[in-house]
Amino acid sequence: MSAADAPVQQVDLDVLERTWGPRRPGIVGWLGQCNHKAVGLRFIVTAMAFFLIAGAMALVMRTQLAAPENDLVSPEVFNQLFTMHGTLMMFFFAVPILEGLAIYFLPLQLGARDMPMPRFGAFGYWVYLAGGILLLSSFFFGAAPDGGWYAYPPLTTAAFSPGLNIDLWLLGVTLTEISAIVAAVEIIVLIFRSRAPGMTLARMPLFGWSMLATSAMILVAFPPLVVTSLLLEIERKLGTPFFDGTAGGDPLLWQHLFWWFGHPEVYIQLLPALGILATVIPVATRRRLPMRWLVVASFLAIAIVSFGLWVHHMFTTGIPHLALQFFSSASFMIAIPSGVIVLSFIAAFWTGRANFDPPTLFAIGFLVIFVFGGITGVMVGTVSFNFQAHDTYFVVGHFHSVLIGGNVFPVFAGLYHWFPKVTGRHVNRRAGQASFWLMLVGFMLTFVPQHVVGFLGMVRRMWTYEEGLGWEVWNLASSLGSGILGLGVGVSVVAFAVAWRGGEPAGGDPWGAPTLEWSTASPVPQHNFPVIPVVASAEPRWGPLNRPDPVEASPWYAALGNPPEGQRETPVTTPIHGRSAAVALLPTHSLWPLWTTVAIMVVLIGVLFDLWWLAGVGVVLVTASLVAWTWPAGRTDLREADIRETEPTPLDGPDRGRNVRTFRVVTDGGRSIGWWGTVNGVIALGHLVGATAVATVYLRSRTVTWPPTATEPPGVTAIVIAAGLALVAAVSTSLAERGTRSGRAARPVAALLLVLAGAFALAGGLIHLIVTLRGNLPVDEHAFWAIWWLIGATSFVLLVSATITAWVTAWHLGKRDVIRTGHDAELAPVRLWVWSCAVSVVALLAVAMGSAVWWG
Amino acid sequence: MTTTDTARARPGAVAITLAVFGGTIAWAFRFGLGYLLVPAACEIGDWLLHLVTLGTALLALAALVLSLRWARRLDDAPLRFSMWFGVALNVFFLAAILLEGSGVLFVDACAKAALP
């Protein structure tokens, strides 16, 4: 029965709105909002603010370079400007704004009520904001970072960059990386478990596919940057010589770990942008995107090959030429899937009926600029050319073509496309068109001359230049162009601001678009959809089965009956076929993600100013906030219904009507949201541990004296025992989980097993702490001792986290409403996490000992 | 087993993963091993790298044949969709393996240089 045949009662809509809306009025309610629309919009607005700040810095730099021998700003300030410009654009704008767009619109495109872990998403935003505040606060301390956006040591070590500058950069960037990992985990779980019934992976919108590839890349690429940032911060604070070539370290370790993140980062910024264009272009051309499955394959190919390019930033560091050739070939190969996507977009324009609305124009702008940047990318991917152009303005021109063409223009296309959905109002069409032309002309005038002046020998990051080098006219043109580009951005910002309040009403679907977000009202109500949509094609609003509206009540969900007011239920579907599987309960809005972030800031302020007691207080606050955050909610209505699946044939294929299944509110094991979130968290942890292991092996391979003395590291036997205790803790959680799931173990027995698991893990952690602190390791003398210390400290942190997880869950077991006998929704993730911590501890120990024994 | 039975037989998760991502995995091995073995190739000869290229190219080719076969035969639409983009990925990564491997024919494994 379609929604049109059975209109939803207003009273039901009111209940839904109250259930999904903020719990409290006023500023407290606003701060505590965890709804995906609130979090997504905050990401978008904050990222745009950072974009404008970073853009203003660019204008100051271009003014400085407009004429030779200019002294508008000092060399020191210029260093700070290019560092902050690059950092804000790369870490605080380009990725976060795409995360914001995904967090806002992907649940709507997939037909979900909310993100699957809303509090986690809110935490991601607050951490991102905290990172930005930390970075920008450097101006107030007179200590803005000045080591470049990729912060190469030894320039950024304490010896050459004393003061807080680099510390603020490292901690601010680490926070935004953590935020990105949080968003990636959430988006992956959303895509695999929260799609509308009937939305198979093959029918998923291309924006979803691009975000899936991007999120997977973030889980692999960002943890190594977190590791290397922490290594540098530890080196700055404790003198550990990880990057000191005279004491067993190597500055190239930073470059390898940074660019392992840094090159995929370019595609992390590109792929979601391509997904946005794959959303905008079918609407603009009134036809489905040609070669859809090939575009999906291209997204995946780009995501994978992008990890084979990192050395193309290190061609001039002395790596053997044959190895460089492998990276050069990979750089050429990535042009193929990129070209497939571009050709698909061109084919849509060629065969469709394009309009010239602002989203369309920005999509065309992408095609022009990105192809230009792609071609110069193939040039700098060639080893011989790269040796000539390395660190010149040619490279500056190239990467701005890729980033502005591949990120900024698609983002603006998306903003113009989705603005009516967010506000219910249209942006002025002429203002959008004027903004586009100003930005396109401004871009060309700014960056084409930079390629030329690069050929003429101007290197990047120059504060000023002498007269008579033939660079004047190109720099003047570039500076004028940047002003026009800035004006174009300004026109859009004003147009958005004016339209927010006074734009023409847009209605639910002003574009006649094919995806689900246009099936609900504009602005979107708190609950997203009156009833959960059912999907039968890749373009639900254009498909013959769903025309004109795909919104249809799922019979199985109707059979469960309405939830009580305040109980936030969302359907869980199967990962591949999108079949209805169960119903999950989502937590309510909360301030705890914010308090947790504040507590983390207390830790960081303590570390920054060497107030270690304050850092200790912060750690206690973080722990307390996390426990309060995960505290179980009150009584819930755990309904069940045995029903015959009766969804339409196109959705379930030949199985229609065959299965009688029990649908439950509350999910178990592999179906639970928590389990899926933990799996992704474990993947990120694996890459954190993997990056630490790679750093150890790399330093070992570059150092003859490893270990520096024949003496055995202190406390080896105790550490081996600690690793054994960690494994015993893991086994205890397995026993607790299996007993609870099968119903064999009484609840007190399971709780006791978890308490024991926590105790074993804590004992192991304390052994690591004692050995690390009392061993008097000469951590500042050789990288081997620094690595040994690092692995001890990491093991302590991992095992304490395992302890807290086990003990909090043991406490939850005492609440019958939260963990029912025969269900393992909470115990399965705990088992997974404790096992991961234990295995990580064993693996790190094995790598450290192996580096000393097997190769020594 | 009849043709219809073959068409309806659903491959297991491992087989699906290998068919779709076999070429990708082979490329990752060739890339990683190739990078790590360049110093060894400088010592003992280029044949080491040719061997890696040949082995991984054969793996990618096998994945391509498998994904193409299943893309034509499977009934399940989402699986068929997966197999078709598996075909695209396997073709792409096979080409990548051959392109990268061919460089060994032209570049000296012992050559290196750095900008001062």
Coordinates of N, CA, C and O in Angstrom, one line a residue, chain A residues 389-502:
Chain A
A389 N 60.8 19.9 -12.2 CA 59.7 20.8 -11.7 C 59.6 20.7 -10.2 O 58.8 21.5 -9.6
H390 N 60.3 19.8 -9.5 CA 60.2 19.6 -8.1 C 60.3 20.9 -7.3 O 61.2 21.7 -7.5
D391 N 59.3 21.2 -6.4 CA 59.3 22.3 -5.5 C 59.2 23.7 -6.3 O 59.7 24.7 -5.7
T392 N 58.8 23.7 -7.5 CA 58.6 25.0 -8.2 C 57.1 25.4 -8.2 O 56.3 24.6 -7.8
Y393 N 56.9 26.5 -8.7 CA 55.5 27.0 -8.8 C 54.6 26.2 -9.8 O 53.4 26.3 -9.8
F394 N 55.3 25.4 -10.7 CA 54.5 24.5 -11.6 C 53.7 23.6 -10.7 O 52.6 23.3 -11.0
V395 N 54.4 23.0 -9.7 CA 53.7 22.1 -8.8 C 52.6 22.8 -8.0 O 51.5 22.2 -7.9
V396 N 52.8 24.0 -7.6 CA 51.8 24.8 -6.9 C 50.5 24.9 -7.8 O 49.4 24.7 -7.4
G397 N 50.8 25.3 -9.1 CA 49.7 25.5 -10.1 C 49.0 24.1 -10.3 O 47.8 24.1 -10.3
H398 N 49.8 23.0 -10.4 CA 49.2 21.7 -10.7 C 48.2 21.3 -9.5 O 47.1 21.0 -9.8
F399 N 48.7 21.4 -8.3 CA 47.9 20.8 -7.2 C 46.7 21.7 -6.9 O 45.7 21.2 -6.5
H400 N 46.8 23.0 -7.2 CA 45.6 23.8 -7.0 C 44.6 23.5 -8.1 O 43.4 23.6 -7.8
S401 N 45.1 23.1 -9.3 CA 44.1 22.7 -10.3 C 43.3 21.5 -9.9 O 42.1 21.4 -10.1
V402 N 44.1 20.5 -9.3 CA 43.4 19.3 -8.9 C 42.5 19.5 -7.8 O 41.3 19.0 -7.7
L403 N 42.9 20.3 -6.8 CA 42.1 20.5 -5.6 C 41.0 21.5 -5.8 O 39.9 21.2 -5.3
I404 N 41.2 22.5 -6.5 CA 40.0 23.5 -6.7 C 39.1 22.9 -7.7 O 37.9 22.9 -7.6
G405 N 39.7 22.3 -8.8 CA 38.8 21.7 -9.8 C 38.1 20.4 -9.3 O 36.9 20.2 -9.5
G406 N 38.9 19.6 -8.5 CA 38.4 18.3 -8.1 C 37.6 18.4 -6.8 O 37.0 17.4 -6.4
N407 N 37.7 19.5 -6.1 CA 37.0 19.6 -4.8 C 36.2 20.8 -4.6 O 35.0 20.7 -4.3
V408 N 36.7 22.0 -4.8 CA 36.0 23.2 -4.6 C 34.8 23.4 -5.5 O 33.6 23.6 -5.1
F409 N 35.0 23.2 -6.8 CA 33.9 23.3 -7.8 C 32.8 22.3 -7.5 O 31.6 22.7 -7.5
P410 N 33.2 21.0 -7.4 CA 32.1 20.1 -7.0 C 31.4 20.4 -5.7 O 30.1 20.2 -5.6
V411 N 32.1 20.8 -4.7 CA 31.4 21.2 -3.5 C 30.4 22.3 -3.7 O 29.3 22.2 -3.2
F412 N 30.8 23.3 -4.5 CA 29.9 24.4 -4.7 C 28.7 23.9 -5.6 O 27.5 24.3 -5.3
A413 N 29.0 22.9 -6.5 CA 27.8 22.3 -7.2 C 26.9 21.7 -6.2 O 25.6 21.8 -6.3
G414 N 27.4 20.9 -5.3 CA 26.6 20.3 -4.3 C 25.9 21.2 -3.4 O 24.7 21.0 -3.1
L415 N 26.5 22.3 -3.0 CA 25.9 23.3 -2.1 C 24.7 23.9 -2.8 O 23.6 24.1 -2.2
Y416 N 24.9 24.3 -4.1 CA 23.7 24.9 -4.8 C 22.6 23.9 -5.1 O 21.5 24.2 -5.1
H417 N 23.0 22.6 -5.3 CA 22.1 21.5 -5.6 C 21.2 21.3 -4.3 O 20.0 21.1 -4.4
W418 N 21.9 21.1 -3.1 CA 21.2 20.7 -1.9 C 20.7 21.8 -1.1 O 19.9 21.5 -0.1
F419 N 21.1 23.1 -1.4 CA 20.6 24.2 -0.5 C 19.1 24.2 -0.3 O 18.6 24.4 0.8
P420 N 18.3 24.0 -1.4 CA 16.8 24.0 -1.2 C 16.3 22.9 -0.3 O 15.3 23.1 0.4
K421 N 17.0 21.8 -0.2 CA 16.6 20.7 0.7 C 16.9 21.1 2.1 O 16.1 20.8 3.0
V422 N 18.0 21.8 2.4 CA 18.3 22.2 3.8 C 17.4 23.3 4.3 O 16.9 23.3 5.4
T423 N 17.2 24.3 3.4 CA 16.5 25.5 3.9 C 15.0 25.6 3.4 O 14.3 26.4 3.9
G424 N 14.7 24.8 2.3 CA 13.4 25.0 1.7 C 13.3 26.2 0.8 O 12.2 26.7 0.4
R425 N 14.5 26.8 0.5 CA 14.5 28.0 -0.3 C 15.5 27.9 -1.4 O 16.5 27.2 -1.3
H426 N 15.3 28.6 -2.5 CA 16.2 28.7 -3.6 C 17.2 29.7 -3.4 O 17.0 30.8 -2.9
V427 N 18.4 29.5 -4.0 CA 19.5 30.5 -4.1 C 19.2 31.3 -5.4 O 18.8 30.7 -6.4
N428 N 19.5 32.6 -5.4 CA 19.3 33.4 -6.6 C 20.2 32.8 -7.7 O 21.4 32.6 -7.6
R429 N 19.5 32.5 -8.8 CA 20.1 31.8 -10.0 C 21.2 32.6 -10.6 O 22.3 32.2 -10.9
R430 N 20.9 33.9 -10.8 CA 21.9 34.8 -11.4 C 23.1 35.0 -10.5 O 24.2 35.1 -11.0
A431 N 22.9 35.1 -9.2 CA 24.0 35.2 -8.3 C 24.9 34.0 -8.4 O 26.2 34.1 -8.5
G432 N 24.3 32.8 -8.5 CA 25.1 31.6 -8.7 C 25.9 31.6 -9.9 O 27.0 31.2 -10.0
Q433 N 25.2 32.0 -11.0 CA 25.9 32.0 -12.3 C 27.1 33.0 -12.3 O 28.2 32.7 -12.8
A434 N 26.8 34.2 -11.7 CA 27.9 35.2 -11.6 C 29.1 34.7 -10.8 O 30.2 34.9 -11.2
S435 N 28.7 34.0 -9.7 CA 29.8 33.5 -8.9 C 30.6 32.5 -9.7 O 31.9 32.5 -9.6
F436 N 29.9 31.6 -10.4 CA 30.7 30.6 -11.2 C 31.6 31.2 -12.2 O 32.8 30.9 -12.2
W437 N 31.2 32.2 -12.9 CA 32.1 32.8 -14.0 C 33.2 33.5 -13.3 O 34.4 33.4 -13.8
L438 N 33.0 34.2 -12.2 CA 34.1 34.9 -11.5 C 35.1 33.9 -11.0 O 36.3 34.1 -11.1
M439 N 34.6 32.8 -10.4 CA 35.5 31.8 -9.9 C 36.3 31.1 -11.0 O 37.5 30.8 -10.9
L440 N 35.6 30.8 -12.2 CA 36.3 30.1 -13.3 C 37.4 31.1 -13.8 O 38.6 30.6 -14.0
V441 N 37.0 32.3 -14.1 CA 38.0 33.2 -14.7 C 39.1 33.5 -13.7 O 40.3 33.5 -14.0
G442 N 38.7 33.7 -12.4 CA 39.7 34.0 -11.4 C 40.7 32.8 -11.2 O 41.9 33.0 -11.1
F443 N 40.2 31.6 -11.3 CA 41.0 30.4 -11.2 C 42.1 30.4 -12.3 O 43.3 30.2 -12.1
M444 N 41.6 30.6 -13.5 CA 42.5 30.5 -14.7 C 43.6 31.5 -14.6 O 44.8 31.3 -14.9
L445 N 43.2 32.8 -14.2 CA 44.1 33.9 -14.2 C 45.1 33.7 -13.0 O 46.3 34.1 -13.1
T446 N 44.7 33.0 -12.0 CA 45.6 32.8 -10.8 C 46.6 31.7 -11.1 O 47.8 31.8 -10.9
F447 N 46.1 30.6 -11.6 CA 47.0 29.4 -11.6 C 47.6 29.0 -12.9 O 48.7 28.4 -12.9
V448 N 47.1 29.4 -14.0 CA 47.8 29.2 -15.3 C 49.2 29.9 -15.3 O 50.2 29.3 -15.6
P449 N 49.2 31.2 -14.9 CA 50.5 31.9 -14.8 C 51.5 31.2 -13.8 O 52.7 31.3 -14.0
Q450 N 51.0 30.5 -12.8 CA 51.9 29.9 -11.9 C 52.7 28.7 -12.5 O 53.8 28.5 -12.2
H451 N 52.0 28.1 -13.5 CA 52.8 27.0 -14.2 C 53.9 27.6 -15.0 O 55.0 27.1 -15.0
V452 N 53.7 28.8 -15.6 CA 54.7 29.5 -16.4 C 55.8 29.9 -15.5 O 57.0 29.7 -15.8
V453 N 55.5 30.6 -14.4 CA 56.5 31.1 -13.6 C 57.3 30.0 -12.9 O 58.5 30.2 -12.6
G454 N 56.7 28.9 -12.8 CA 57.4 27.7 -12.3 C 58.5 27.3 -13.3 O 59.6 26.9 -12.9
F455 N 58.1 27.2 -14.6 CA 59.1 26.9 -15.6 C 60.2 27.9 -15.7 O 61.3 27.6 -16.0
L456 N 59.9 29.2 -15.3 CA 60.9 30.2 -15.3 C 61.8 30.1 -14.1 O 62.7 30.9 -13.9
G457 N 61.5 29.2 -13.2 CA 62.5 29.0 -12.1 C 62.0 29.4 -10.7 O 62.8 29.3 -9.8
M458 N 60.8 29.9 -10.6 CA 60.4 30.4 -9.3 C 60.0 29.2 -8.4 O 59.2 28.4 -8.8
V459 N 60.6 29.1 -7.2 CA 60.3 28.0 -6.4 C 59.2 28.4 -5.4 O 59.0 29.5 -5.1
R460 N 58.5 27.3 -4.9 CA 57.4 27.6 -4.0 C 57.9 28.1 -2.6 O 59.0 28.0 -2.3
R461 N 57.0 28.8 -1.9 CA 57.2 29.3 -0.6 C 58.2 30.4 -0.5 O 58.8 30.7 0.5
M462 N 58.5 31.1 -1.7 CA 59.3 32.3 -1.7 C 58.6 33.4 -1.0 O 57.4 33.7 -1.4
W463 N 59.3 34.2 -0.2 CA 58.6 35.3 0.5 C 58.5 36.5 -0.5 O 57.5 37.2 -0.6
T464 N 59.6 36.7 -1.3 CA 59.6 37.8 -2.3 C 60.7 37.4 -3.4 O 61.3 36.4 -3.2
Y465 N 60.8 38.2 -4.4 CA 61.8 37.9 -5.4 C 62.4 39.2 -6.0 O 61.8 40.3 -5.8
E466 N 63.5 39.1 -6.7 CA 64.2 40.2 -7.2 C 63.5 40.7 -8.5 O 62.9 39.9 -9.2
E467 N 63.7 42.0 -8.8 CA 63.2 42.5 -10.1 C 64.1 42.0 -11.2 O 65.2 41.7 -11.0
G468 N 63.5 41.9 -12.4 CA 64.3 41.6 -13.6 C 64.4 40.1 -13.9 O 65.2 39.7 -14.8
L469 N 63.7 39.2 -13.2 CA 63.8 37.8 -13.4 C 62.8 37.4 -14.5 O 62.7 36.2 -14.8
G470 N 61.9 38.3 -14.9 CA 60.9 37.9 -15.8 C 59.7 37.3 -15.2 O 58.8 36.7 -15.8
W471 N 59.6 37.4 -13.8 CA 58.5 36.8 -13.1 C 57.4 37.8 -12.8 O 56.3 37.4 -12.4
E472 N 57.6 39.1 -13.0 CA 56.7 40.2 -12.5 C 55.3 40.0 -13.1 O 54.3 40.0 -12.3
V473 N 55.2 40.0 -14.4 CA 53.9 40.0 -15.0 C 53.1 38.8 -14.7 O 51.9 38.9 -14.4
W474 N 53.8 37.6 -14.5 CA 53.0 36.4 -14.2 C 52.5 36.5 -12.8 O 51.4 36.0 -12.5
N475 N 53.3 37.0 -11.9 CA 52.9 37.1 -10.5 C 51.8 38.1 -10.3 O 50.9 37.9 -9.5
L476 N 51.9 39.2 -11.1 CA 50.8 40.3 -11.0 C 49.5 39.7 -11.5 O 48.5 39.8 -10.9
A477 N 49.6 39.0 -12.6 CA 48.4 38.3 -13.2 C 47.8 37.4 -12.2 O 46.6 37.3 -11.9
S478 N 48.6 36.6 -11.6 CA 48.2 35.6 -10.6 C 47.5 36.2 -9.4 O 46.5 35.8 -8.9
S479 N 48.1 37.3 -8.9 CA 47.5 38.0 -7.8 C 46.2 38.7 -8.2 O 45.2 38.6 -7.4
L480 N 46.1 39.3 -9.4 CA 44.8 39.8 -9.8 C 43.7 38.7 -9.9 O 42.6 38.8 -9.4
G481 N 44.2 37.6 -10.4 CA 43.2 36.4 -10.6 C 42.7 36.0 -9.2 O 41.6 35.6 -9.1
S482 N 43.6 35.9 -8.2 CA 43.2 35.5 -6.9 C 42.1 36.4 -6.3 O 41.2 35.9 -5.6
G483 N 42.2 37.7 -6.6 CA 41.2 38.6 -6.2 C 39.9 38.3 -6.8 O 38.8 38.3 -6.1
I484 N 39.9 38.0 -8.1 CA 38.6 37.7 -8.8 C 38.1 36.4 -8.3 O 36.8 36.3 -8.0
L485 N 38.9 35.4 -8.0 CA 38.5 34.2 -7.5 C 37.8 34.4 -6.1 O 36.7 33.9 -5.8
G486 N 38.5 35.2 -5.3 CA 37.9 35.5 -4.0 C 36.6 36.2 -4.1 O 35.7 35.9 -3.3
L487 N 36.5 37.1 -5.1 CA 35.2 37.8 -5.3 C 34.1 36.8 -5.6 O 32.9 36.9 -5.1
G488 N 34.4 35.9 -6.5 CA 33.5 34.9 -6.9 C 33.0 34.1 -5.7 O 31.8 33.8 -5.5
V489 N 33.9 33.7 -4.8 CA 33.5 32.9 -3.6 C 32.6 33.8 -2.7 O 31.6 33.4 -2.2
G490 N 33.0 35.1 -2.6 CA 32.2 36.0 -1.8 C 30.8 36.2 -2.3 O 29.8 36.2 -1.5
V491 N 30.6 36.2 -3.6 CA 29.2 36.3 -4.2 C 28.4 35.1 -3.8 O 27.2 35.3 -3.4
S492 N 29.0 34.0 -3.8 CA 28.2 32.8 -3.4 C 27.9 32.8 -1.9 O 26.7 32.5 -1.5
V493 N 28.8 33.2 -1.1 CA 28.6 33.3 0.3 C 27.4 34.2 0.6 O 26.5 33.9 1.4
V494 N 27.4 35.4 0.0 CA 26.4 36.4 0.2 C 25.0 35.8 -0.3 O 24.0 35.9 0.3
A495 N 25.1 35.1 -1.5 CA 23.9 34.6 -2.1 C 23.3 33.5 -1.1 O 22.0 33.5 -0.9
F496 N 24.1 32.7 -0.5 CA 23.6 31.7 0.4 C 23.0 32.3 1.6 O 21.9 31.9 2.1
A497 N 23.7 33.4 2.1 CA 23.2 34.0 3.4 C 21.9 34.7 3.1 O 21.0 34.6 3.9
V498 N 21.7 35.4 2.0 CA 20.5 36.0 1.6 C 19.4 35.0 1.4 O 18.2 35.2 2.0
A499 N 19.7 33.9 0.7 CA 18.6 32.9 0.4 C 18.2 32.2 1.7 O 17.0 31.7 1.7
W500 N 19.1 32.1 2.7 CA 18.7 31.3 3.9 C 17.4 31.9 4.5 O 16.6 31.1 5.0
R501 N 17.3 33.2 4.5 CA 16.2 33.8 5.1 C 15.1 34.2 4.1 O 13.9 34.1 4.3
G502 N 15.6 34.7 3.0 CA 14.6 35.4 2.1 C 14.5 34.8 0.7 O 13.9 35.4 -0.2

